[in-house]
Structures are given as structure tokens and as C-alpha cells.
Short mmCIF file of C-alpha atoms in Angstrom, two decimals:
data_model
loop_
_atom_site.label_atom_id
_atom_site.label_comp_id
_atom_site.label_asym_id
_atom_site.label_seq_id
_atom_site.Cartn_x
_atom_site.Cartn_y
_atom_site.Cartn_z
CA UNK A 4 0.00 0.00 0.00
CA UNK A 5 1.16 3.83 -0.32
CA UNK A 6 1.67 4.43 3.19
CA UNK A 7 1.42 8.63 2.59
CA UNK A 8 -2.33 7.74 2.62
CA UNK A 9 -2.30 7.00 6.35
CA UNK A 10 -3.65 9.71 8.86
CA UNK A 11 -3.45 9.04 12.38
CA UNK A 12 -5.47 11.29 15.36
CA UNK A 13 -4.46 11.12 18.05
CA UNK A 14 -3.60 13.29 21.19
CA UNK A 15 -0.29 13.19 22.86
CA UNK A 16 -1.33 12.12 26.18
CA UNK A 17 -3.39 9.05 25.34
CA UNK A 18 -1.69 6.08 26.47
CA UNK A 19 -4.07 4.04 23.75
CA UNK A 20 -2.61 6.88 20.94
CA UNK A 21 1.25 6.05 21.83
CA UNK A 22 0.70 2.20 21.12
CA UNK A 23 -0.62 3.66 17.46
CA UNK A 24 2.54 5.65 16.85
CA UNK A 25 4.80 3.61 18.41
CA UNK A 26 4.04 0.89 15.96
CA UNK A 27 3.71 3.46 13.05
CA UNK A 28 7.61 4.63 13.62
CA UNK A 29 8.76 1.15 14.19
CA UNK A 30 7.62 -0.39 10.93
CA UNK A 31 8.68 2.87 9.01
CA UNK A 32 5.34 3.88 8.03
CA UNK A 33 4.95 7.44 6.54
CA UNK A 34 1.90 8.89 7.87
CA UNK A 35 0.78 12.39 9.18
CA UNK A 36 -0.85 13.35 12.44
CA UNK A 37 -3.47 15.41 14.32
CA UNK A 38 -3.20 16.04 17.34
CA UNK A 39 -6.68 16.53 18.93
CA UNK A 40 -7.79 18.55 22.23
CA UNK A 41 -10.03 15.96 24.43
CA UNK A 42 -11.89 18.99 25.63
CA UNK A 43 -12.58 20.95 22.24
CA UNK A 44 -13.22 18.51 19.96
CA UNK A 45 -14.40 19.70 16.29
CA UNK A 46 -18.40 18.63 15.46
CA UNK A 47 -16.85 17.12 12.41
CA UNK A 48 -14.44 14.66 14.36
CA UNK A 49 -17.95 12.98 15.02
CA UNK A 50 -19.48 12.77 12.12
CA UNK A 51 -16.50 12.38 9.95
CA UNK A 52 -13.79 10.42 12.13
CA UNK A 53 -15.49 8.50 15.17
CA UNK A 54 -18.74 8.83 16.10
CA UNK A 55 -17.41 7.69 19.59
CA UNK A 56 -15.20 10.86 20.00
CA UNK A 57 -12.29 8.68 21.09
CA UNK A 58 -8.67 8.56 19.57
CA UNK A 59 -6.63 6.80 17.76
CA UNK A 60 -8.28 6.28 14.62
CA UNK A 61 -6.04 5.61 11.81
CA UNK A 62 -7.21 7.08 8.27
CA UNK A 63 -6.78 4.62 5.11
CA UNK A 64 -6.71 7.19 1.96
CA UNK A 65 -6.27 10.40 0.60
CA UNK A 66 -8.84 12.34 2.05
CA UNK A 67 -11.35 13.04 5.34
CA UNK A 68 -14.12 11.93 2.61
CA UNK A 69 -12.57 9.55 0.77
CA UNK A 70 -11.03 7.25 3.21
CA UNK A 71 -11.74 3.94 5.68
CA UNK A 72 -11.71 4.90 9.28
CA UNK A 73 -9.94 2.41 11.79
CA UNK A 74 -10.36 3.26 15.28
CA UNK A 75 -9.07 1.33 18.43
CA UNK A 76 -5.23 1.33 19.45
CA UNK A 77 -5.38 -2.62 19.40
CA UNK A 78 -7.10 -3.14 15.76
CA UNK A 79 -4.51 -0.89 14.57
CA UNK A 80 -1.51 -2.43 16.03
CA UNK A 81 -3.27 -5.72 14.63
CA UNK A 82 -3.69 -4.02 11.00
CA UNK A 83 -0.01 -2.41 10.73
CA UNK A 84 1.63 -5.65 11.68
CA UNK A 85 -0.08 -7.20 9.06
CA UNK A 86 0.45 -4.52 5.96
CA UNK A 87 3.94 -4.42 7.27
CA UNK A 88 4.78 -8.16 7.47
CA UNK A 89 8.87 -6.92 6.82
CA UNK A 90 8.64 -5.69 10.07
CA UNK A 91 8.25 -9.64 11.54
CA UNK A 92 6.02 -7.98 14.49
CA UNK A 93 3.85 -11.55 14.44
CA UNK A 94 6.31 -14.72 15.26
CA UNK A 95 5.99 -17.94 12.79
CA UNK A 96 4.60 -19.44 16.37
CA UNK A 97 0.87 -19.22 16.68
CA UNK A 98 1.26 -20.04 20.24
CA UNK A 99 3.70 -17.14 21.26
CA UNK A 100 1.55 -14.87 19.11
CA UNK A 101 -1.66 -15.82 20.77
CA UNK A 102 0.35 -15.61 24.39
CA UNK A 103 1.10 -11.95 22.84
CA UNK A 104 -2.40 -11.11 22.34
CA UNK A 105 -3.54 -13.16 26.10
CA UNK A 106 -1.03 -10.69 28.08
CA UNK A 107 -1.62 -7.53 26.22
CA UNK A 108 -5.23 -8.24 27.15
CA UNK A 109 -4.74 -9.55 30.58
CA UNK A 110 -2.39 -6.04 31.39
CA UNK A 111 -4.97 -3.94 30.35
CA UNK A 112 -7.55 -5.89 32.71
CA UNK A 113 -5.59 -5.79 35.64
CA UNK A 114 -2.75 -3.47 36.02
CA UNK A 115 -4.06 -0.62 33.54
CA UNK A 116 -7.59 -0.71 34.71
CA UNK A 117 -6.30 -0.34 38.29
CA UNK A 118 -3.90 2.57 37.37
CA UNK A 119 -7.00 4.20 35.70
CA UNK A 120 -9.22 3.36 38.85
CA UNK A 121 -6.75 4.85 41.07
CA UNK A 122 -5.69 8.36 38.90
CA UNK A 123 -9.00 8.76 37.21
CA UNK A 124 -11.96 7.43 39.32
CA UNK A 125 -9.96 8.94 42.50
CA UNK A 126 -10.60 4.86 44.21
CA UNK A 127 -7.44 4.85 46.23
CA UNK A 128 -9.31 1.34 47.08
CA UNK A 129 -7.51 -0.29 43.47
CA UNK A 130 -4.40 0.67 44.93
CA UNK A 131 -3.49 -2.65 45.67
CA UNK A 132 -4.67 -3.94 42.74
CA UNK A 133 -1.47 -2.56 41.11
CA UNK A 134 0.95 -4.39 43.30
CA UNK A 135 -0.75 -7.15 42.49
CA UNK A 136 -1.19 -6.94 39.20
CA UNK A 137 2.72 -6.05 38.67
CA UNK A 138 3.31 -9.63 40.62
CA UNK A 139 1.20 -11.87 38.26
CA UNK A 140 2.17 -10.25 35.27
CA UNK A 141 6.35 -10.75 36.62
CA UNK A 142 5.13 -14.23 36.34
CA UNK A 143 4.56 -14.29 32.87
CA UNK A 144 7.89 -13.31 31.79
CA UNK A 145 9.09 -16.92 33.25
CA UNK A 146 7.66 -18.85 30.20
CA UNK A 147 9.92 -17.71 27.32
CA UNK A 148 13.85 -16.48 27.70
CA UNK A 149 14.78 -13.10 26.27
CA UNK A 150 14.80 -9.42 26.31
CA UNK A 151 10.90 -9.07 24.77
CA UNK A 152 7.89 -10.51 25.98
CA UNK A 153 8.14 -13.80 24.10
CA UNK A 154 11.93 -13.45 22.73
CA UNK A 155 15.14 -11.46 21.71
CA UNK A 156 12.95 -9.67 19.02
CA UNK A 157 9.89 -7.22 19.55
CA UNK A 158 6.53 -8.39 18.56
CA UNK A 159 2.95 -6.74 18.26
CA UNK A 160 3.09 -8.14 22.26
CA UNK A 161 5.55 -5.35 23.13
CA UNK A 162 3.81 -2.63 21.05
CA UNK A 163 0.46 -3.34 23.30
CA UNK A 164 1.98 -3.34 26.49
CA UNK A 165 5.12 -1.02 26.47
CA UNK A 166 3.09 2.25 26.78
CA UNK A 167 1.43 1.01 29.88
CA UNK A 168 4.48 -0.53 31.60
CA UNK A 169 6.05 3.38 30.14
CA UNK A 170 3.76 5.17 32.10
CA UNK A 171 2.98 2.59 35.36
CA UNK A 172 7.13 3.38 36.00
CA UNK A 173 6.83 7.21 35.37
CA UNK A 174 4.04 7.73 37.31
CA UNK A 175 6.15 6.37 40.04
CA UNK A 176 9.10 7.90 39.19
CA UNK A 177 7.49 11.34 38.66
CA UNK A 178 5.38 11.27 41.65
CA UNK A 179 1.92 10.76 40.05
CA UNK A 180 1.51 7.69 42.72
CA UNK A 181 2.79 9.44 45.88
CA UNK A 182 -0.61 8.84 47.56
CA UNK A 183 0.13 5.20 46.94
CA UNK A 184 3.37 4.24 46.90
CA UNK A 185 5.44 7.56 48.56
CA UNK A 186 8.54 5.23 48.84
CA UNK A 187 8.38 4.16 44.95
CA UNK A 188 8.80 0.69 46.00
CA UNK A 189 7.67 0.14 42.58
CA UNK A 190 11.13 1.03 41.24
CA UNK A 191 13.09 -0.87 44.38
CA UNK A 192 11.00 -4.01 45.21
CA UNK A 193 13.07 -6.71 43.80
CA UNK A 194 9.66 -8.65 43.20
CA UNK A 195 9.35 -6.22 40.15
CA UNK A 196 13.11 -6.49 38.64
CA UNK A 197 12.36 -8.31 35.64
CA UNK A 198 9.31 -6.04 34.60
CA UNK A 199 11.82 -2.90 35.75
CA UNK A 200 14.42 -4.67 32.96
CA UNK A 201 11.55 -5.11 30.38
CA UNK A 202 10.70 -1.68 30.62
CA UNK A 203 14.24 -0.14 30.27
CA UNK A 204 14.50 -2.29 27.08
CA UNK A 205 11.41 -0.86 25.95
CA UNK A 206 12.96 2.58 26.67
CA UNK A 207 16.01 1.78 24.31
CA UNK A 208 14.02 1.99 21.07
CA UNK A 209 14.38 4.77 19.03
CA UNK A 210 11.12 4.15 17.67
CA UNK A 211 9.81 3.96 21.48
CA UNK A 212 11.46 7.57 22.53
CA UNK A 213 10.13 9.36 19.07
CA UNK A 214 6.84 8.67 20.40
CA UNK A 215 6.61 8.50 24.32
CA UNK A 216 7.56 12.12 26.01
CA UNK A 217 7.98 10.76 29.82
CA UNK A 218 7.63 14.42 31.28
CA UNK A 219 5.17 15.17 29.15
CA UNK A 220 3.37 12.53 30.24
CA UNK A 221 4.30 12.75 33.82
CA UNK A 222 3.33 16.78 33.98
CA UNK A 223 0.17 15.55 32.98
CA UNK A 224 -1.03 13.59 35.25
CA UNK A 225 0.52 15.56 38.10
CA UNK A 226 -1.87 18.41 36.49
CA UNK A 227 -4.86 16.14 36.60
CA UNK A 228 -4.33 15.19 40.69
CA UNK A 229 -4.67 18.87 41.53
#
């Protein structure tokens, strides 16, 4: 396909809208991008984009008109992989590739849904649902050696969960989770070493750092708690 037809909204602080241009830079896609305000939203990004109002959506074609809308960070992870196939994001192992899909899912249920429940739904109660969460998911790291989530190479696996391991260790870093964890045992608890080591890798991409700004990020959410 030409990838100058691709058109990807999005807004810099959506955790769902880094997984979209994370994978974007790391196949070498050319696309372009609008950025859009949450809390001004056009009419027309409604009627013409998503009738949801939500971001990413990735644009197939030339034009706002003439185009095929694609919204959801994981269908679009799903669809790049596969119009990018030089990129090898899917293994030749149907079992490590549905294990990719299983703990992208199972992050988002448990560790990502607590974060949320904690920072956005102010229910300091999920607080320990993170700690918990961070020890099941250390577990899965246990079943295949390597640097990546199943391997020494990156997979669509990494693309769906790096953005939320990103931001789970800058909030802690930065101080978003002082009213939960003031001593940051998140980056010290040795329970957590092998996520900690996962996420550093992450960090290393050049792909990765084009499209995650950690104090952006961080400022943020330290914004949103006052």
C-alpha cells in the first residue's frame, strides 16, 4: 500500500494513541498526524472520524471523505503488523503470538484498569490492585527467555503493552503515585526487577522515545491530581 495515505489522530497524552505511533515509527510507516484537544473537539471529528469521539483512529486514503476509518489502538496495532509483514512484528509461532495477544489483554484488565481506577476514578481502594497486578504479570515473563515478551525480538506483544508498563514506572518515578506508593517501591522491590528490565528495554528503542515524552506525560497527570 502507499503508506502517505495514512492519517493518524491522536492526542499526545493518550496512552491508547502512543501504542498507534509507536508501531507506526517502528515499521517505518509514513503517515501524518493530528493532534486533537479531548476537551474541544471539532463537530466534524464525530461525524467524519469517530462517532465515539475517542482517539486513535487511523485514516486509510487520501482524504477526510474519501477514506476507511480504523479506530481502536489494538485493531490498529493488529492491522499495521499485518500490511507491514517486513517488520516480523507476528512470530511464525501461533502459540507465542496468541500468548502476545492473552497478556496484552490480561495487562490492560488488571494493572491498567487499576492505574485508571486509582488516577482517574480517584478509588485509592484499586491501589493494591497494582501491586498485584505487577506480581502476576512478573510471572509471565518466566515462560519464554529473552529481552521481549516472548523473545530477543519485539513483537505486536511489546507494542500493546510497552506504553502502559512506560507510564505505570513514570508515574512512580514522577510522583503521580505518591498517595500510593510515597517510597516508589515500585522502582526498588526486587519482586518487580524483571518487569523494571523489560521496561528499560522498551525505553532503548528509538522508535519507542520518538513517540513516548515521559515528562510530558508525567506533567500531565501531576496536572490532573490537583
Amino acid at each position: 500500500m502507499d503508506s502517505k495515505s495514512l492519517t493518524l489522530y491522536t492526542s499526545k497524552s493518550s496512552t491508547w494513541g502512543n501504542r498507534a505511533t509507536w508501531v507506526l515509527e517502528e515499521v517505518g510507516a509514513k503517515y501524518e498526524v493530528y493532534n486533537i484537544d479531548y476537551k474541544a473537539k471539532p463537530p466534524s471529528y464525530f461525524t467524519k472520524v469517530n462517532p465515539a469521539g475517542l482517539v486513535p483512529v487511523l485514516q486509510i486514503g487520501p482524504s477526510l471523505e474519501d477514506s476507511i476509518k480504523i479506530p481502536e489502538s489494538a485493531v490498529i496495532v493488529e492491522y499495521i503488523t499485518e500490511v507491514f509483514p517486513q517488520a516480523k512484528l507476528l512470530t511464525s509461532d501461533p502459540l507465542k503470538n496468541a500468548h502476545c495477544r492473552y497478556f496484552a489483554e490480561r495487562t490492560k484488565q488488571t494493572l491498567w484498569d487499576a492505574v485508571m481506577g486509582v488516577l482517574v476514578r480517584k478509588d485509592f481502594t484499586q491501589a493494591p490492585r497494582i501491586f498485584s497486578a505487577l506480581a502476576e504479570l512478573q510471572t509471565h515473563f518466566d515462560k519464554y527467555p529473552g529481552k521481549y515478551l516472548v523473545g530477543d525480538e519485539l513483537t505486536l506483544g511489546d507494542i500493546l503493552v510497552g506504553a502502559l508498563f512506560a507510564r505505570t514506572f513514570a508515574f512512580a518515578e514522577g510522583g503521580v503515585f505518591v498517595d500510593i506508593d510515597p517510597d516508589k517501591t515500585i522502582l526498588s522491590d526486587p519482586r518487580w526487577a524483571g518487569l523494571r528490565a523489560y521496561n528499560a528495554t522498551i525505553a532503548e528503542r528509538p522508535a519507542f522515545q520518538r513517540t513516548f515524552d515521559k515528562q510530558f506525560i508525567t506533567q500531565h497527570w501531576l496536572k490532573k491530581r490537583t
